[in-house]
PDB file of C-alpha atoms in Angstrom:
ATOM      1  CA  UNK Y  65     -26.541  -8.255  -7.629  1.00 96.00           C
ATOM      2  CA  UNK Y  66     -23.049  -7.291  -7.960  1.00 98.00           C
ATOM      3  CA  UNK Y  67     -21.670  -4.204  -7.863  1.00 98.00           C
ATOM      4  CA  UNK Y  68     -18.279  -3.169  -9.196  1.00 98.00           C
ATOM      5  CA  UNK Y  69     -17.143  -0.056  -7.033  1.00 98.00           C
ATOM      6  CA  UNK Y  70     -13.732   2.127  -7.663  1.00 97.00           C
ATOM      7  CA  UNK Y  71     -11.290   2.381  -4.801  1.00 97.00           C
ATOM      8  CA  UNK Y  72     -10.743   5.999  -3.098  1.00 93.00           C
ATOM      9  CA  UNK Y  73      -7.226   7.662  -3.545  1.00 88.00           C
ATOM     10  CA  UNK Y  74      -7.563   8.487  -0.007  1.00 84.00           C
ATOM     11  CA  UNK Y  75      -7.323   6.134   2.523  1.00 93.00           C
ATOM     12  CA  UNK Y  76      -7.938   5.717   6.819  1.00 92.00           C
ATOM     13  CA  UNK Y  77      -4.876   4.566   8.088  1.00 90.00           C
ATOM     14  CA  UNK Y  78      -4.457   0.993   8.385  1.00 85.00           C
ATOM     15  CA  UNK Y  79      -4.700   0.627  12.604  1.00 79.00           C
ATOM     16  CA  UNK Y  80      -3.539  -2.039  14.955  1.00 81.00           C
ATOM     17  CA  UNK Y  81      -4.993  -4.870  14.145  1.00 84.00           C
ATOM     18  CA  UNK Y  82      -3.409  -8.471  12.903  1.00 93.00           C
ATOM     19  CA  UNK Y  83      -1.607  -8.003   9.711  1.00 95.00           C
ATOM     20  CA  UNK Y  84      -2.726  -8.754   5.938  1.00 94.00           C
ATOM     21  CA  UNK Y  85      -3.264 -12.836   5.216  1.00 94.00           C
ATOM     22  CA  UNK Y  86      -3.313 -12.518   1.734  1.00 93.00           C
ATOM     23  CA  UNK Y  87      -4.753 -15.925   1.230  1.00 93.00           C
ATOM     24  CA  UNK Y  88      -7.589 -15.230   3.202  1.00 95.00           C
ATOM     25  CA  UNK Y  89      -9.193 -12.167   0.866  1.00 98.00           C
ATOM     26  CA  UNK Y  90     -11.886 -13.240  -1.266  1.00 98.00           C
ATOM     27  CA  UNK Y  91     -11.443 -14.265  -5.000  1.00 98.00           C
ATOM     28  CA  UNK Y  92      -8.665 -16.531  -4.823  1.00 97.00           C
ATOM     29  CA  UNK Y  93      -8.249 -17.011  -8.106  1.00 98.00           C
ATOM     30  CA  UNK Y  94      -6.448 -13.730  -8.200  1.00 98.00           C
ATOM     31  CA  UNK Y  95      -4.010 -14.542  -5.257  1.00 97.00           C
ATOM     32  CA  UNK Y  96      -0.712 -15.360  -7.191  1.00 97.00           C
ATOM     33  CA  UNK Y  97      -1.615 -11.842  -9.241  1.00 98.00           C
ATOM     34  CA  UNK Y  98      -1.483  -9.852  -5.776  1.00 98.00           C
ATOM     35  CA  UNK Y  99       1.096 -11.577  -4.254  1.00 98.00           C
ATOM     36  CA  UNK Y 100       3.165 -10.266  -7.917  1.00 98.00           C
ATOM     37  CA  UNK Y 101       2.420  -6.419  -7.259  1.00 98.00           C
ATOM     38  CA  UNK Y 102       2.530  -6.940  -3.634  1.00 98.00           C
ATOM     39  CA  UNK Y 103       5.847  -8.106  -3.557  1.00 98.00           C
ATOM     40  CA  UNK Y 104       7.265  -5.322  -6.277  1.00 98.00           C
ATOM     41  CA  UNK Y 105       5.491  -2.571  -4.112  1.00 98.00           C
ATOM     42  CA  UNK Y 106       7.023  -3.237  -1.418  1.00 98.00           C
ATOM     43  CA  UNK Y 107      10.497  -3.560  -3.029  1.00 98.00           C
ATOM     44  CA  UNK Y 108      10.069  -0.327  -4.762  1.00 98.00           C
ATOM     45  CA  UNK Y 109       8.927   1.505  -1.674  1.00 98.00           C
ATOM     46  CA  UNK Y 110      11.605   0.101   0.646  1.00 97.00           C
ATOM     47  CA  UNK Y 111      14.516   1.150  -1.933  1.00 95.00           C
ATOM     48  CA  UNK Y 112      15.415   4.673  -3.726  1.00 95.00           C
ATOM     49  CA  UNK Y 113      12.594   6.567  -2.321  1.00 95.00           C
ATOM     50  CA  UNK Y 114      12.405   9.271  -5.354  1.00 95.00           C
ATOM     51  CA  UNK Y 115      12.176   6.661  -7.531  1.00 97.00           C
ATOM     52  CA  UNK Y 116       9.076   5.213  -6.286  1.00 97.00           C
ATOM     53  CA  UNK Y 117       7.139   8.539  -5.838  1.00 97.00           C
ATOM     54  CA  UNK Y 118       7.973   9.007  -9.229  1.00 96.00           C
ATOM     55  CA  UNK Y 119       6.487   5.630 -10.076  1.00 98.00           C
ATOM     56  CA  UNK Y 120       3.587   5.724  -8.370  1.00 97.00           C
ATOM     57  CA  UNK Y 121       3.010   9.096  -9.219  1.00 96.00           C
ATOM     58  CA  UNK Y 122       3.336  11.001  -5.698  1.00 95.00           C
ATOM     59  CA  UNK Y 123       3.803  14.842  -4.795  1.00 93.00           C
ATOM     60  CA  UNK Y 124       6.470  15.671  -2.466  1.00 92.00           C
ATOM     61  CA  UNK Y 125       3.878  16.092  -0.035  1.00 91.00           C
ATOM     62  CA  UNK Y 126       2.721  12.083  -0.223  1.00 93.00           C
ATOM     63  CA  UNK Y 127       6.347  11.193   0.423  1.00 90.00           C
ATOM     64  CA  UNK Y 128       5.292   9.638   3.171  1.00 93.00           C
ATOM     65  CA  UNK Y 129       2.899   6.889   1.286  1.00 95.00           C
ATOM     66  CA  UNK Y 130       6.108   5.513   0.129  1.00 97.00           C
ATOM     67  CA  UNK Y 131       6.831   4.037   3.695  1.00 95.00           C
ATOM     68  CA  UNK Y 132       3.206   3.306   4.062  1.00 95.00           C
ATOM     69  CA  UNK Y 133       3.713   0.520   1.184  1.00 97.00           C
ATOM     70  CA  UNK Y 134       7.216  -0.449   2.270  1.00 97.00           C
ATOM     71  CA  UNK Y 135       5.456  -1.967   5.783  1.00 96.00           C
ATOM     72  CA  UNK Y 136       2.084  -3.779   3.413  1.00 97.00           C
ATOM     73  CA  UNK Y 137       3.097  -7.150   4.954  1.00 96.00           C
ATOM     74  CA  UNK Y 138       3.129  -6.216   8.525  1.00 96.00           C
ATOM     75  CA  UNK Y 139       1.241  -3.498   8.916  1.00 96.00           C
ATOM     76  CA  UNK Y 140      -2.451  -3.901  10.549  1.00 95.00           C
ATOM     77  CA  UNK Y 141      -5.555  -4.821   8.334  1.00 96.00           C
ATOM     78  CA  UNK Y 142      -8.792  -3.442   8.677  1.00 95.00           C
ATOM     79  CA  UNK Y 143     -11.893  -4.010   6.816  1.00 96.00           C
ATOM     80  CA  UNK Y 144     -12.057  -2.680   2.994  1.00 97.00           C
ATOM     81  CA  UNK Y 145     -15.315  -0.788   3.864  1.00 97.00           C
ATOM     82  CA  UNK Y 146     -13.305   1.153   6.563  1.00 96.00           C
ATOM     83  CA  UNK Y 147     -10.379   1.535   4.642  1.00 97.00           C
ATOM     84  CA  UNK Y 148     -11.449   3.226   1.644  1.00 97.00           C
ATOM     85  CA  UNK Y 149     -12.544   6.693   2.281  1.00 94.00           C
ATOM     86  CA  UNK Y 150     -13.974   9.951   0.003  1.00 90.00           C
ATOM     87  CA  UNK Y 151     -16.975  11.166  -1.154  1.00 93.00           C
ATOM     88  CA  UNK Y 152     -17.967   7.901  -2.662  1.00 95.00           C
ATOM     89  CA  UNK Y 153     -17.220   6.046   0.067  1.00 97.00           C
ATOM     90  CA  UNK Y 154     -19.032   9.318   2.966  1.00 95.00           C
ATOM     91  CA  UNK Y 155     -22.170   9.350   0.620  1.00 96.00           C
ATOM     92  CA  UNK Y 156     -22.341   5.351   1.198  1.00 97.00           C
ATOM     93  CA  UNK Y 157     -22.009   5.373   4.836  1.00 97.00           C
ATOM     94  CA  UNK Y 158     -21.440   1.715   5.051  1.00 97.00           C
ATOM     95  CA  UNK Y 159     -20.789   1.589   9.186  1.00 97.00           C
ATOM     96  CA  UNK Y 160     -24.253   3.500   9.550  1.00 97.00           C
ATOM     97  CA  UNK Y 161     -26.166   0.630   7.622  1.00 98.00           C
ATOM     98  CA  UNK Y 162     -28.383  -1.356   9.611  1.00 97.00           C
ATOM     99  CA  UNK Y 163     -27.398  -5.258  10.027  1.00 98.00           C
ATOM    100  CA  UNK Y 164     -29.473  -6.190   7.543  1.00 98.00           C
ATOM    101  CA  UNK Y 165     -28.088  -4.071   4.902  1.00 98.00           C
ATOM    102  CA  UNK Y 166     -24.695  -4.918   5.908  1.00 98.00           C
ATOM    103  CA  UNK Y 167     -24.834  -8.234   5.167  1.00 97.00           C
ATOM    104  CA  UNK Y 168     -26.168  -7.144   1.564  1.00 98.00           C
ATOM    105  CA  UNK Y 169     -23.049  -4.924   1.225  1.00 98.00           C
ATOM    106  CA  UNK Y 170     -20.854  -7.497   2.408  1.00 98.00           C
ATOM    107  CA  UNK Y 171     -21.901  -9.867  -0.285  1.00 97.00           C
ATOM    108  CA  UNK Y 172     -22.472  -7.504  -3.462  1.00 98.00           C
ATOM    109  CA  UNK Y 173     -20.084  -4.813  -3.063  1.00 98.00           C
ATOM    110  CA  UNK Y 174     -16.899  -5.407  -4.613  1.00 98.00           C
ATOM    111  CA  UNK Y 175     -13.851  -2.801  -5.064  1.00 98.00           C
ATOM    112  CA  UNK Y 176     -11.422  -2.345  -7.429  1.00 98.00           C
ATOM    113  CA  UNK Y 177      -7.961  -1.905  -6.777  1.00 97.00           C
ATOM    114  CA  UNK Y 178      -4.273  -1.574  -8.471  1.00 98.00           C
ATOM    115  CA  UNK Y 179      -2.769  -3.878  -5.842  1.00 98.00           C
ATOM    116  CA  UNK Y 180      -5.233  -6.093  -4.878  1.00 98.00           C
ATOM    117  CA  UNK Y 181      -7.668  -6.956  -8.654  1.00 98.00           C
ATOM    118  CA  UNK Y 182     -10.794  -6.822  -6.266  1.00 98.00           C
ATOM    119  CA  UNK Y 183     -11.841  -7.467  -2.529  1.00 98.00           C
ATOM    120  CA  UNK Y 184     -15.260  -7.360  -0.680  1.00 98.00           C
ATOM    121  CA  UNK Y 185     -15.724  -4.354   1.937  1.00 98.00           C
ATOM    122  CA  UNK Y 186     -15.013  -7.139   4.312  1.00 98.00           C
ATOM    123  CA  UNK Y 187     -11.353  -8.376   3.090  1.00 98.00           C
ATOM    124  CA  UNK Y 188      -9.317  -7.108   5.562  1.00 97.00           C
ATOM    125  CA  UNK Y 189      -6.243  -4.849   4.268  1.00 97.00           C
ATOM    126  CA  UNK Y 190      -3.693  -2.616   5.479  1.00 97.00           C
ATOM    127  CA  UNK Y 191      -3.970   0.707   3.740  1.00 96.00           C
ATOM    128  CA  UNK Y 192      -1.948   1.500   0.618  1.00 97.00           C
ATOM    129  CA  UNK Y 193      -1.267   3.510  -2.131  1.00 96.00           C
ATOM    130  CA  UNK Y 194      -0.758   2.073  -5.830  1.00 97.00           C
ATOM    131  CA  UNK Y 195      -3.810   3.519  -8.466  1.00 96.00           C
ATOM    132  CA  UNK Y 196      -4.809   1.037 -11.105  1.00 97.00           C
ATOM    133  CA  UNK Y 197      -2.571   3.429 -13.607  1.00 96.00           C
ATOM    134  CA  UNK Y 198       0.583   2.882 -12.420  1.00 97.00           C
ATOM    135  CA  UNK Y 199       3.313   1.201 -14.264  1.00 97.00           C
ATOM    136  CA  UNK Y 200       5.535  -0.284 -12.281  1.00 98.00           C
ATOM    137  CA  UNK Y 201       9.324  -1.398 -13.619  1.00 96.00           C
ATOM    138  CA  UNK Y 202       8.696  -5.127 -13.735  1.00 97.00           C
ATOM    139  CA  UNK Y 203       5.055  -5.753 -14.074  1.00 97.00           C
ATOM    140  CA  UNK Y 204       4.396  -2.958 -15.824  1.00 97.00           C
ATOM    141  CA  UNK Y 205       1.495  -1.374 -16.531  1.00 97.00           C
ATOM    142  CA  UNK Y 206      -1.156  -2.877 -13.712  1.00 97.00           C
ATOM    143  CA  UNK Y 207      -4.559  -2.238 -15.713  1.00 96.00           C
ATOM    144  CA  UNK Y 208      -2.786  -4.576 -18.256  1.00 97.00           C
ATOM    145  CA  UNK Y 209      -1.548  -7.080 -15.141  1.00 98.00           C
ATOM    146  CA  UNK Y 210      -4.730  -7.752 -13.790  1.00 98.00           C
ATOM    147  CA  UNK Y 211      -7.429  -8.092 -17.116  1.00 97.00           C
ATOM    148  CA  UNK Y 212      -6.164 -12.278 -17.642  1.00 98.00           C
ATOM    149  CA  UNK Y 213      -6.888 -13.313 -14.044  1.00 98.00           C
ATOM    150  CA  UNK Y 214      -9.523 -11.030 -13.637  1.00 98.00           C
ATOM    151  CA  UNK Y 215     -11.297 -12.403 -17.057  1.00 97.00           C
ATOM    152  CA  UNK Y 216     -10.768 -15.734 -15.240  1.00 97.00           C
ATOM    153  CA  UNK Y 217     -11.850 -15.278 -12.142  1.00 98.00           C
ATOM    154  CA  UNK Y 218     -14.912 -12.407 -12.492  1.00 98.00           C
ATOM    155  CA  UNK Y 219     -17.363 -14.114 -14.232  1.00 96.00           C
ATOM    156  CA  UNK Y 220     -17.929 -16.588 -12.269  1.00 96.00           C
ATOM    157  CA  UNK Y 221     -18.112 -14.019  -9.088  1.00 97.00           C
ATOM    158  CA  UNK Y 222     -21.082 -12.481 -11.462  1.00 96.00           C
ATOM    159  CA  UNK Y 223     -22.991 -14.977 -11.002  1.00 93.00           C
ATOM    160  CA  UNK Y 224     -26.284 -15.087 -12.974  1.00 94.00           C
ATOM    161  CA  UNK Y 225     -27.710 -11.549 -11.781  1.00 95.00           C
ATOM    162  CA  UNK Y 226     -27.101  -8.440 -12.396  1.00 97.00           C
ATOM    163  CA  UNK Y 227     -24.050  -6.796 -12.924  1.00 98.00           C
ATOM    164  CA  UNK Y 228     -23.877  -2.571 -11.483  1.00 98.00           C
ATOM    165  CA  UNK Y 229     -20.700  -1.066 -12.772  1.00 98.00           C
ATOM    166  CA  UNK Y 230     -19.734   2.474 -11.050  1.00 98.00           C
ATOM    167  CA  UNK Y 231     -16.488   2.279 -11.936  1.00 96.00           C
ATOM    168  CA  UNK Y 232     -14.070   5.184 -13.213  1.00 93.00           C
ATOM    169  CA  UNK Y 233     -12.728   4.423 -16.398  1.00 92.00           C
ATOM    170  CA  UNK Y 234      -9.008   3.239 -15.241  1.00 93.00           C
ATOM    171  CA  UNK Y 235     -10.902   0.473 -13.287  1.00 96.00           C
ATOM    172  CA  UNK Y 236     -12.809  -0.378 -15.687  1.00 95.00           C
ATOM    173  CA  UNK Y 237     -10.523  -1.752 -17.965  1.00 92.00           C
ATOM    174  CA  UNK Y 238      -9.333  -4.063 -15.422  1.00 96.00           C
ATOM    175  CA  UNK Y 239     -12.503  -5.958 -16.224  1.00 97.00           C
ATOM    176  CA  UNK Y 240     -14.932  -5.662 -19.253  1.00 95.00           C
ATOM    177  CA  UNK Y 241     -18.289  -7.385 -18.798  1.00 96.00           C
ATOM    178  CA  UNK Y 242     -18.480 -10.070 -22.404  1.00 94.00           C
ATOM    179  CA  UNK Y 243     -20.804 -11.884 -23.730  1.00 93.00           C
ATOM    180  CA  UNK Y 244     -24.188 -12.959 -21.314  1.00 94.00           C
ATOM    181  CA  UNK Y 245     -22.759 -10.983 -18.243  1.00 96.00           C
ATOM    182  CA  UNK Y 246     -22.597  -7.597 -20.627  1.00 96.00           C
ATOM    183  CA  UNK Y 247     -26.007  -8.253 -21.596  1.00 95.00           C
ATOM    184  CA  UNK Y 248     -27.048  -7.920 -17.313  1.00 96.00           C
ATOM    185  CA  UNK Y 249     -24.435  -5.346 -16.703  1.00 97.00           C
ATOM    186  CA  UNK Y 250     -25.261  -1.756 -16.550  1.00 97.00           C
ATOM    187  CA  UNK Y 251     -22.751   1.014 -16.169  1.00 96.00           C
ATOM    188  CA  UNK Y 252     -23.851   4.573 -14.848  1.00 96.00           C
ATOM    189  CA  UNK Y 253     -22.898   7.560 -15.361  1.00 93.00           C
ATOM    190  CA  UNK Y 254     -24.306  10.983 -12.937  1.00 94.00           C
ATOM    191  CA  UNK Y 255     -25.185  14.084 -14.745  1.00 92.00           C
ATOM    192  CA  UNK Y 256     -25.910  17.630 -13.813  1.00 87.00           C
ATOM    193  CA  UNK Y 257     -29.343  17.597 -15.843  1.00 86.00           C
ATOM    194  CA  UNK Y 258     -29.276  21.517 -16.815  1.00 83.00           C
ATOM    195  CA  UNK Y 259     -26.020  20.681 -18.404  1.00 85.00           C
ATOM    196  CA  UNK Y 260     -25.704  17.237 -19.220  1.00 85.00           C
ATOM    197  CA  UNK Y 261     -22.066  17.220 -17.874  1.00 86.00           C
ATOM    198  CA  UNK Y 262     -20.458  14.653 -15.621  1.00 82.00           C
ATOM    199  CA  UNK Y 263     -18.776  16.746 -12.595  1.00 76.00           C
ATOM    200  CA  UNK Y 264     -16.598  14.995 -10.552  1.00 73.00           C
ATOM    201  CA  UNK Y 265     -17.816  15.451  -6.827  1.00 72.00           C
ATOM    202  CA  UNK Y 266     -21.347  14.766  -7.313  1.00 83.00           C
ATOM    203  CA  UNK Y 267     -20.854  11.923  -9.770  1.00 89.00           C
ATOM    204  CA  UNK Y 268     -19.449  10.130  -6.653  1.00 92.00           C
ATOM    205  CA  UNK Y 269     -21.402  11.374  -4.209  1.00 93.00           C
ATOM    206  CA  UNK Y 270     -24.361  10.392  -5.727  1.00 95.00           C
ATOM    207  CA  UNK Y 271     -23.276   6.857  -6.828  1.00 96.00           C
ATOM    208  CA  UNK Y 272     -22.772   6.256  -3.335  1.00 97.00           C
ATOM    209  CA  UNK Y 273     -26.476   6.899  -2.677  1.00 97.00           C
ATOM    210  CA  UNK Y 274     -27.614   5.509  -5.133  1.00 98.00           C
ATOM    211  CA  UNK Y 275     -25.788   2.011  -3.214  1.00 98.00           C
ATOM    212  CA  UNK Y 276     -26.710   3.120  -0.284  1.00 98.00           C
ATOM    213  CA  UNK Y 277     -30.270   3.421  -1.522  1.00 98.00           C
ATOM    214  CA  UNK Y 278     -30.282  -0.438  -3.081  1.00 98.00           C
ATOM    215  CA  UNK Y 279     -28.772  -1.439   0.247  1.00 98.00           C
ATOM    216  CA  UNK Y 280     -31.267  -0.124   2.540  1.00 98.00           C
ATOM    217  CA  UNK Y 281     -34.281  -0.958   1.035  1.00 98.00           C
ATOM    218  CA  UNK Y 282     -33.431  -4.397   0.602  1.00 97.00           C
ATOM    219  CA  UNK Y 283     -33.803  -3.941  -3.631  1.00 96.00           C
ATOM    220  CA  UNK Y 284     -32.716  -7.103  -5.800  1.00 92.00           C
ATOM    221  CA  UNK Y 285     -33.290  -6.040  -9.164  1.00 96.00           C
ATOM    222  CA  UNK Y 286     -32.633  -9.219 -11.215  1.00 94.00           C
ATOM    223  CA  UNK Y 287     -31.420  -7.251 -14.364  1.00 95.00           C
ATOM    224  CA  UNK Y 288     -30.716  -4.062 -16.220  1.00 97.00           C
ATOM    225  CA  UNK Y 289     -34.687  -2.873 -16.385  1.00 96.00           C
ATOM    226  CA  UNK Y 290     -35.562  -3.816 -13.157  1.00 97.00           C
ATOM    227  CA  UNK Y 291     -32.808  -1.507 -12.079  1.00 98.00           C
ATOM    228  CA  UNK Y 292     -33.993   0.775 -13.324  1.00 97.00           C
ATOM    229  CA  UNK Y 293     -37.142   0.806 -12.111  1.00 97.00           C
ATOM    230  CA  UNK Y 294     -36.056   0.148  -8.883  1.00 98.00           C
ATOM    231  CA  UNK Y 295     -33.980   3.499  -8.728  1.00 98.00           C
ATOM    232  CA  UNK Y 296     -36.932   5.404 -10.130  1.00 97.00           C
ATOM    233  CA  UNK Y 297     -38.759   4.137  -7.059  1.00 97.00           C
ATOM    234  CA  UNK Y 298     -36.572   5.334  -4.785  1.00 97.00           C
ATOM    235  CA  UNK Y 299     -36.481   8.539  -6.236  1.00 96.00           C
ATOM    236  CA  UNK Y 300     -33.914   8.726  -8.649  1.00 96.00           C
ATOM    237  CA  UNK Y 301     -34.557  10.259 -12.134  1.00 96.00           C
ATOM    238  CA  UNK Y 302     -33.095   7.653 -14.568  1.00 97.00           C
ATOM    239  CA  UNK Y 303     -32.494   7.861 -18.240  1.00 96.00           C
ATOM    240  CA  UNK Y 304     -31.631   4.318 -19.375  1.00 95.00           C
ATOM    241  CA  UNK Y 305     -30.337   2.962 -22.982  1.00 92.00           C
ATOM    242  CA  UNK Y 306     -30.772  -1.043 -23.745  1.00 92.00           C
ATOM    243  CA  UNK Y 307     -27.654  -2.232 -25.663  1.00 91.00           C
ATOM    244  CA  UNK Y 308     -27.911  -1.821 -29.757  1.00 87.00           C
ATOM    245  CA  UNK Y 309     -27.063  -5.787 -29.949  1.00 88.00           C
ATOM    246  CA  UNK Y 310     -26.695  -8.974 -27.445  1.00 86.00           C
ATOM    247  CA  UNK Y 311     -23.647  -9.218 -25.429  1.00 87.00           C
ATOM    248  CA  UNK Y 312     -23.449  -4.955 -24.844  1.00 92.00           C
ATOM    249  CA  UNK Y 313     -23.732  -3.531 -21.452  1.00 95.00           C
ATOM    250  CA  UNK Y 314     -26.507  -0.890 -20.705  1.00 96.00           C
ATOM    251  CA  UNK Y 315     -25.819   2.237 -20.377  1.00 96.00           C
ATOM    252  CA  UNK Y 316     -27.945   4.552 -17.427  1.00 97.00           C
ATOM    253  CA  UNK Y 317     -27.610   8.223 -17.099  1.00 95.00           C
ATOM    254  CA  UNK Y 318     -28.662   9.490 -13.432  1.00 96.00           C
ATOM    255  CA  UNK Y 319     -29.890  12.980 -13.626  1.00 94.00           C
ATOM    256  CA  UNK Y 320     -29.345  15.177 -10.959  1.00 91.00           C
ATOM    257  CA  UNK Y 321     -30.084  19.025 -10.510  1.00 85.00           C
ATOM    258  CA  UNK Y 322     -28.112  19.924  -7.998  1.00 70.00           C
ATOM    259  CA  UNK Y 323     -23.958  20.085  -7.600  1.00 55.00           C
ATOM    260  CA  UNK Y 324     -23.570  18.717  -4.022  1.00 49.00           C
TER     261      UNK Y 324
END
């Protein structure tokens, strides 16, 4: 199982350890990609400091992300799964897994990312700031930067199993499942059941239990249907749509009553 996670806008600060080794994060294939916005981030960030807030998108009162990305390449690296933060991120809990489920997260979780395509929760990064919607002078727009390597690189990191997507829409059109891998991928969306609306904080909160959930109870669903059986055994009420023709992702609604 792989699943495709969004990154949080907020971030723990990066720490003291050893700095990034961008050759050593996962996916190589999409190394010469990163090092492109990696080195035009940090360019932008260490010159005309309005001009990059504007870029990137910043309030006055994130003026100070700007130096964040200015130091990427010496600043200290910490895991992905303690670098991303928010209620996505809380609801998962990854440092109060057990061992077991650790491991699982360390193989299937994978997080999107304007600057880096994807890592694992184990990649070690500094922390950053630069969305998947930015545009940025030279590269331009970075949903649009990363969709050739990423088409080259992702489906073989698929693998043969299934395919979870929880991403928000920007990520998602980094990558779009084709062909045999759409046909195992499902994409979720959370819903307040009375309503049928998608509200923001619990639509995170509760995709991070539902990974949490997988994770912990060791569940390897092999495609879309056994997933969703799976999360209706751990408690989840699941509405689930099989794809109108071959090569079409599924689509799963995750009901939930309550907005927490």
């Amino acid at each position: 199982m792989l699943v495709l996670l969004p990154p949080s806008e907020g971030k723990a600060s990066s720490g003291r350890g050893a700095p990034l080794k961008p050759e050593s994060l996962s996916l190589p294939g999409l190394t010469a990609a990163r090092e492109a916005v990696l080195t035009e981030l940090v360019e932008l960030c260490t010159g005309d400091e309005d001009k990059a807030r504007e870029v990137l998108g910043l309030s006055e009162g994130l003026r100070g992300e700007v130096a964040k990305n200015a130091e990427l390449r010496t600043a200290g690296a910490r895991p992905a799964g303690e670098i991303y933060t928010g209620v996505l991120y809380d609801s998962l809990g990854l440092a109060s897994l057990d061992t077991a489920a650790k491991r699982r997260a360390g193989r299937s979780l994978l997080v999107f990312s304007g600057l880096w395509g994807a890592v694992r929760v184990t990649d070690r990064i500094p922390s950053y700031r630069c969305s998947m919607g930015v545009k940025l002078p030279g590269l331009g727009a970075l949903g649009a930067h990363w969709r050739a390597p990423m088409a080259s690189v992702l489906p073989e990191v698929a693998g043969s199993g299934l395919v979870l997507d929880l991403r928000s829409a920007a990520y998602a059109a980094a990558w779009k499942p084709k062909g045999e891998v759409a046909g195992r991928t499902a994409s979720v969306r959370v819903l307040h059941a009375p309503t049928r609306k998608v509200v923001s904080h619990f639509n995170k909160a509760t995709k991070g239990r539902i990974v949490r959930s997988l994770l912990t109870a060791g569940a390897e669903p092999k495609g879309p249907a056994e997933l969703v059986e799976a999360l209706r055994d751990l408690g989840f009420v699941v509405e689930a749509q099989a794809p109108a023709k071959a090569g079409q992702p599924w689509s799963l609604d995750v009901l939930v009553d309550e907005v927490h």
